[in-house]
CSV table of C-alpha atoms and ligand atoms in Angstrom, one decimal:
chain,number,residue,atom,x,y,z
A,1,UNK,CA,6.2,-15.3,14.8
A,2,UNK,CA,3.2,-16.2,12.4
A,3,UNK,CA,2.0,-19.6,12.7
A,4,UNK,CA,0.1,-20.0,9.2
A,5,UNK,CA,0.2,-18.5,5.8
A,6,UNK,CA,-4.1,-17.4,7.1
A,7,UNK,CA,-3.2,-13.8,6.7
A,8,UNK,CA,-0.6,-13.7,3.9
A,9,UNK,CA,-1.7,-11.4,1.0
A,10,UNK,CA,1.1,-10.4,-2.1
A,11,UNK,CA,1.1,-7.0,-4.0
A,12,UNK,CA,1.2,-8.2,-7.4
A,13,UNK,CA,4.1,-5.8,-8.4
A,14,UNK,CA,6.1,-7.6,-5.5
A,15,UNK,CA,6.5,-10.3,-8.6
A,16,UNK,CA,6.1,-8.1,-11.3
A,17,UNK,CA,7.7,-9.8,-14.4
A,18,UNK,CA,4.8,-12.1,-13.9
A,19,UNK,CA,1.1,-11.4,-15.2
A,20,UNK,CA,-1.4,-11.0,-12.7
A,21,UNK,CA,-3.5,-14.2,-14.2
A,22,UNK,CA,-0.1,-16.2,-13.5
A,23,UNK,CA,0.6,-14.7,-10.3
A,24,UNK,CA,-3.2,-15.8,-8.9
A,25,UNK,CA,-2.4,-19.2,-10.1
A,26,UNK,CA,1.3,-19.3,-8.3
A,27,UNK,CA,-0.1,-17.6,-5.2
A,28,UNK,CA,-2.6,-19.8,-4.8
A,29,UNK,CA,-0.4,-23.1,-5.0
A,30,UNK,CA,2.2,-21.3,-2.3
A,31,UNK,CA,-0.8,-21.0,0.1
A,32,UNK,CA,-0.8,-17.1,-0.2
A,33,UNK,CA,-4.2,-16.3,0.7
A,34,UNK,CA,-4.7,-12.7,-0.1
A,35,UNK,CA,-3.8,-10.5,-3.3
A,36,UNK,CA,-3.2,-6.5,-3.7
A,37,UNK,CA,-3.7,-5.3,-7.3
A,38,UNK,CA,-1.4,-2.4,-9.0
A,39,UNK,CA,-3.6,-0.6,-12.1
A,40,UNK,CA,-0.8,-2.0,-14.2
A,41,UNK,CA,-1.5,-5.5,-13.8
A,42,UNK,CA,-4.9,-4.9,-15.2
A,43,UNK,CA,-4.4,-2.4,-17.5
A,44,UNK,CA,-6.6,-3.4,-20.3
A,45,UNK,CA,-7.9,-6.5,-18.9
A,46,UNK,CA,-11.5,-7.6,-18.4
A,47,UNK,CA,-12.0,-7.1,-15.0
A,48,UNK,CA,-15.1,-9.0,-14.1
A,49,UNK,CA,-12.7,-12.0,-15.6
A,50,UNK,CA,-9.9,-10.6,-13.4
A,51,UNK,CA,-12.1,-10.7,-10.6
A,52,UNK,CA,-13.8,-14.4,-11.0
A,53,UNK,CA,-10.0,-15.5,-12.2
A,54,UNK,CA,-9.4,-14.5,-8.5
A,55,UNK,CA,-12.1,-16.4,-6.6
A,56,UNK,CA,-11.9,-19.5,-8.9
A,57,UNK,CA,-8.0,-19.9,-6.8
A,58,UNK,CA,-9.9,-18.7,-3.7
A,59,UNK,CA,-8.0,-15.5,-3.1
A,60,UNK,CA,-9.2,-12.4,-1.3
A,61,UNK,CA,-8.8,-9.0,-2.8
A,62,UNK,CA,-7.3,-7.0,-0.5
A,63,UNK,CA,-6.7,-3.5,-1.8
A,64,UNK,CA,-6.3,-1.8,-5.5
A,65,UNK,CA,-2.7,-0.1,-5.7
A,66,UNK,CA,-2.7,3.2,-6.6
A,67,UNK,CA,-4.7,6.1,-6.3
A,68,UNK,CA,-3.5,9.7,-5.3
A,69,UNK,CA,-1.1,12.0,-6.7
A,70,UNK,CA,-3.5,14.9,-6.3
A,71,UNK,CA,-1.6,18.0,-5.9
A,72,UNK,CA,-0.3,19.6,-9.1
A,73,UNK,CA,0.5,23.2,-10.4
A,74,UNK,CA,-2.5,24.3,-12.0
A,75,UNK,CA,-6.3,23.8,-11.8
A,76,UNK,CA,-6.4,21.5,-15.0
A,77,UNK,CA,-4.1,19.0,-13.6
A,78,UNK,CA,-5.8,18.7,-10.2
A,79,UNK,CA,-8.9,18.4,-12.2
A,80,UNK,CA,-7.0,15.1,-14.4
A,81,UNK,CA,-5.9,13.4,-10.8
A,82,UNK,CA,-9.5,14.0,-9.3
A,83,UNK,CA,-10.4,11.9,-12.5
A,84,UNK,CA,-8.0,9.5,-12.2
A,85,UNK,CA,-9.1,8.2,-9.0
A,86,UNK,CA,-12.6,8.1,-9.7
A,87,UNK,CA,-11.5,5.3,-12.7
A,88,UNK,CA,-9.4,3.4,-9.7
A,89,UNK,CA,-12.5,3.9,-7.7
A,90,UNK,CA,-14.4,2.1,-10.6
A,91,UNK,CA,-11.7,-0.7,-10.9
A,92,UNK,CA,-11.4,-1.6,-7.6
A,93,UNK,CA,-15.8,-2.0,-7.6
A,94,UNK,CA,-14.9,-3.9,-10.8
A,95,UNK,CA,-12.3,-6.4,-9.1
A,96,UNK,CA,-14.2,-6.2,-5.7
A,97,UNK,CA,-11.0,-4.1,-3.9
A,98,UNK,CA,-12.6,-2.9,-0.6
A,99,UNK,CA,-10.2,0.2,-0.6
A,100,UNK,CA,-8.0,2.2,-2.7
A,101,UNK,CA,-4.4,2.8,-1.6
A,102,UNK,CA,-3.5,7.0,-1.8
A,103,UNK,CA,-0.1,7.4,-2.5
A,104,UNK,CA,-1.0,11.0,-1.9
A,105,UNK,CA,1.5,12.8,-4.5
A,106,UNK,CA,3.5,16.4,-4.2
A,107,UNK,CA,4.8,18.6,-6.4
A,108,UNK,CA,8.6,19.8,-6.0
A,109,UNK,CA,7.7,23.2,-7.5
A,110,UNK,CA,5.1,24.2,-4.1
A,111,UNK,CA,5.8,24.2,-0.3
A,112,UNK,CA,4.3,20.8,1.1
A,113,UNK,CA,2.0,22.8,2.8
A,114,UNK,CA,0.2,23.8,-0.5
A,115,UNK,CA,0.4,20.3,-1.3
A,116,UNK,CA,-1.1,18.8,2.0
A,117,UNK,CA,-3.8,21.2,1.4
A,118,UNK,CA,-4.2,20.5,-1.9
A,119,UNK,CA,-4.7,16.4,-1.0
A,120,UNK,CA,-7.2,16.8,1.4
A,121,UNK,CA,-9.6,19.0,-1.7
A,122,UNK,CA,-9.0,15.9,-4.0
A,123,UNK,CA,-9.9,13.7,-1.7
A,124,UNK,CA,-12.9,15.2,-0.5
A,125,UNK,CA,-13.7,15.9,-4.4
A,126,UNK,CA,-13.9,12.1,-4.5
A,127,UNK,CA,-15.5,11.0,-1.8
A,128,UNK,CA,-18.7,11.1,-3.1
A,129,UNK,CA,-17.6,9.4,-6.2
A,130,UNK,CA,-16.1,6.7,-3.5
A,131,UNK,CA,-19.8,6.4,-1.4
A,132,UNK,CA,-21.2,5.7,-4.6
A,133,UNK,CA,-18.9,2.6,-5.5
A,134,UNK,CA,-18.9,1.8,-1.9
A,135,UNK,CA,-15.1,1.8,-1.9
A,136,UNK,CA,-12.9,3.3,0.8
A,137,UNK,CA,-9.8,4.9,0.1
A,138,UNK,CA,-6.2,4.3,2.4
A,139,UNK,CA,-3.9,7.0,2.5
A,140,UNK,CA,-0.6,5.8,2.8
A,141,UNK,CA,1.8,8.0,4.4
A,142,UNK,CA,5.2,7.4,2.7
A,143,UNK,CA,9.1,8.0,4.0
A,144,UNK,CA,10.2,11.3,4.5
A,145,UNK,CA,12.7,10.8,1.6
A,146,UNK,CA,9.6,10.8,-0.7
A,147,UNK,CA,8.2,13.9,1.0
A,148,UNK,CA,9.5,16.3,-2.5
A,149,UNK,CA,7.7,14.1,-5.3
A,150,UNK,CA,5.8,11.2,-4.0
A,151,UNK,CA,3.9,12.2,-1.0
A,152,UNK,CA,3.6,15.6,1.3
A,153,UNK,CA,1.6,12.4,4.1
A,154,UNK,CA,4.7,11.6,5.6
A,155,UNK,CA,4.2,10.4,9.3
A,156,UNK,CA,1.1,8.6,10.2
A,157,UNK,CA,0.2,11.5,13.0
A,158,UNK,CA,-0.5,13.5,9.6
A,159,UNK,CA,-2.4,10.4,7.9
A,160,UNK,CA,-4.5,10.5,10.8
A,161,UNK,CA,-5.0,14.0,10.8
A,162,UNK,CA,-5.9,14.3,7.7
A,163,UNK,CA,-8.7,11.5,8.5
A,164,UNK,CA,-9.9,13.9,11.5
A,165,UNK,CA,-10.4,16.6,8.8
A,166,UNK,CA,-12.2,14.7,6.0
A,167,UNK,CA,-14.2,12.9,8.5
A,168,UNK,CA,-15.6,10.5,6.6
A,169,UNK,CA,-16.3,6.7,7.4
A,170,UNK,CA,-14.6,6.3,4.2
A,171,UNK,CA,-11.4,7.3,4.7
A,172,UNK,CA,-8.5,5.8,6.6
A,173,UNK,CA,-4.5,4.7,6.4
A,174,UNK,CA,-2.3,2.2,5.5
A,175,UNK,CA,0.3,1.7,7.6
A,176,UNK,CA,3.7,0.5,5.6
A,177,UNK,CA,7.0,-0.4,7.9
A,178,UNK,CA,8.8,0.6,5.4
A,179,UNK,CA,7.8,4.1,5.6
A,180,UNK,CA,7.0,4.3,9.8
A,181,UNK,CA,9.5,2.1,11.2
A,182,UNK,CA,11.7,5.2,12.6
A,183,UNK,CA,8.7,7.4,14.1
A,184,UNK,CA,9.4,7.6,17.3
A,185,UNK,CA,5.5,8.0,18.0
A,186,UNK,CA,4.7,5.2,15.8
A,187,UNK,CA,2.8,3.1,18.4
A,188,UNK,CA,1.2,6.0,19.8
A,189,UNK,CA,-0.2,6.6,16.4
A,190,UNK,CA,-0.8,3.0,15.7
A,191,UNK,CA,-3.5,3.4,18.6
A,192,UNK,CA,-5.2,6.5,17.7
A,193,UNK,CA,-5.3,4.8,14.1
A,194,UNK,CA,-7.1,1.7,15.4
A,195,UNK,CA,-9.2,3.7,18.0
A,196,UNK,CA,-10.7,5.8,15.5
A,197,UNK,CA,-11.3,3.2,13.2
A,198,UNK,CA,-9.0,4.0,10.9
A,199,UNK,CA,-6.6,1.2,10.2
A,200,UNK,CA,-7.5,0.0,6.8
A,201,UNK,CA,-4.8,-2.0,5.5
A,202,UNK,CA,-1.3,-3.1,6.6
A,203,UNK,CA,2.3,-3.6,4.6
A,204,UNK,CA,5.6,-5.1,5.0
A,205,UNK,CA,8.6,-5.5,3.9
A,206,UNK,CA,12.1,-4.9,5.1
A,207,UNK,CA,15.2,-1.6,5.2
A,208,UNK,CA,18.2,-2.3,4.1
A,209,UNK,CA,21.2,-1.1,4.7
A,210,UNK,CA,23.1,0.6,2.3
A,211,UNK,CA,19.9,1.4,-0.1
A,212,UNK,CA,21.0,1.5,-3.1
A,213,UNK,CA,17.6,2.8,-5.0
A,214,UNK,CA,15.3,4.9,-2.9
A,215,UNK,CA,12.6,3.4,-4.9
A,216,UNK,CA,13.5,-0.3,-6.2
A,217,UNK,CA,15.7,-1.5,-3.2
A,218,UNK,CA,13.3,-2.9,-0.7
A,219,UNK,CA,14.6,-5.7,1.4
A,220,UNK,CA,12.4,-9.3,2.1
A,221,UNK,CA,11.2,-9.4,5.7
A,222,UNK,CA,14.3,-10.3,7.7
A,223,UNK,CA,16.7,-8.7,5.3
A,224,UNK,CA,17.0,-5.1,7.1
A,225,UNK,CA,16.5,-3.4,10.3
A,226,UNK,CA,13.2,-3.1,10.2
A,227,UNK,CA,10.9,-4.7,13.6
A,228,UNK,CA,8.4,-6.6,11.8
A,229,UNK,CA,6.7,-8.5,14.5
A,230,UNK,CA,6.5,-5.6,17.3
A,231,UNK,CA,4.9,-3.2,14.9
A,232,UNK,CA,3.0,-6.4,14.1
A,233,UNK,CA,1.8,-6.6,17.2
A,234,UNK,CA,1.0,-2.6,17.8
A,235,UNK,CA,-1.3,-2.9,14.6
A,236,UNK,CA,-2.8,-5.7,16.2
A,237,UNK,CA,-3.8,-4.4,19.4
A,238,UNK,CA,-5.1,-1.6,17.4
A,239,UNK,CA,-7.7,-4.2,16.8
A,240,UNK,CA,-6.7,-4.6,13.2
A,241,UNK,CA,-7.7,-8.6,12.0
A,242,UNK,CA,-6.5,-7.3,8.3
A,243,UNK,CA,-4.0,-8.9,5.6
A,244,UNK,CA,-0.7,-8.8,6.2
A,245,UNK,CA,0.5,-7.5,2.7
A,246,UNK,CA,4.3,-8.1,0.9
A,247,UNK,CA,4.8,-4.9,-1.0
A,248,UNK,CA,8.6,-5.6,-2.4
A,249,UNK,CA,10.1,-3.0,-5.3
A,250,UNK,CA,12.9,-4.6,-5.8
A,251,UNK,CA,15.2,-4.7,-8.9
A,252,UNK,CA,17.3,-7.7,-7.5
A,253,UNK,CA,14.3,-9.7,-6.3
A,254,UNK,CA,12.3,-9.0,-10.0
A,255,UNK,CA,15.5,-10.2,-11.9
A,256,UNK,CA,15.4,-13.4,-9.8
A,257,UNK,CA,13.3,-17.0,-10.2
A,258,UNK,CA,10.2,-15.9,-9.0
A,259,UNK,CA,8.6,-19.0,-8.4
A,260,UNK,CA,11.9,-19.2,-6.1
A,261,UNK,CA,11.4,-15.7,-4.6
A,262,UNK,CA,7.7,-16.2,-3.8
A,263,UNK,CA,9.4,-19.4,-2.2
A,264,UNK,CA,11.4,-17.5,-0.6
A,265,UNK,CA,8.8,-14.8,0.7
A,266,UNK,CA,6.5,-17.2,2.3
A,267,UNK,CA,9.6,-18.3,4.5
A,268,UNK,CA,10.4,-15.3,5.2
A,269,UNK,CA,7.0,-14.3,6.9
A,270,UNK,CA,6.6,-16.9,8.7
A,271,UNK,CA,10.3,-16.1,10.1
A,272,UNK,CA,10.4,-12.8,10.5
A,273,UNK,CA,7.3,-11.1,10.4
B,1,ZN,ZN1,2.8,0.2,1.0
């Protein structure tokens, strides 16, 4: 059980119907302490204003979501991805986010082996830009149901291996319980992740049965089968002291009054995380 909201962060996508300006005010009122910004929420905004609005409401910017999607069938496509990731890094620096979360990408027409190689090359290509901006990169392994088109990095072991390969203090991992709860080597890989200094972020929500939509039917903590307190205890034992980030894509929850949903989030956070 968690005793207070001091480590609670909410992703802007979790309350997608709200503009970021309103989300900030409402999170702050509800006692939320951190915010992870999705890039769609700041499109066309003055980022200096966004940054000060967040600071004025006592919230900390935890992450920027998201960069990645490095693999492509041709050089031009891969370069477009690299350019977009550099923009994401600049946006993170502008809003004061310490890292960009990477959904690494995959292309159905090519092998996972090739996509993984392109992911490593893509991250390496943006590293000098990240260094200059002082922004880190957090590789988020995605559940294998997304291996064909969203990410060829599907286990924490693969993410840790990729960090080993890239060997940069700027490259680490975002551990998301939704993607990793099923993995029997999770505890061991979380230990390894912490020991290696890779543990940058921790995302929570729940896995519903049945899941009616592979993308937009995530559950609120307690609505599903994930033992979040156990995974959180592993992450904390591995030295993680950061925020617990609530990241829920859900057509059901987005259709509700977002004020009541936010109340449910804080309650579920205290009871089931
Ligand atoms: Zn996540």
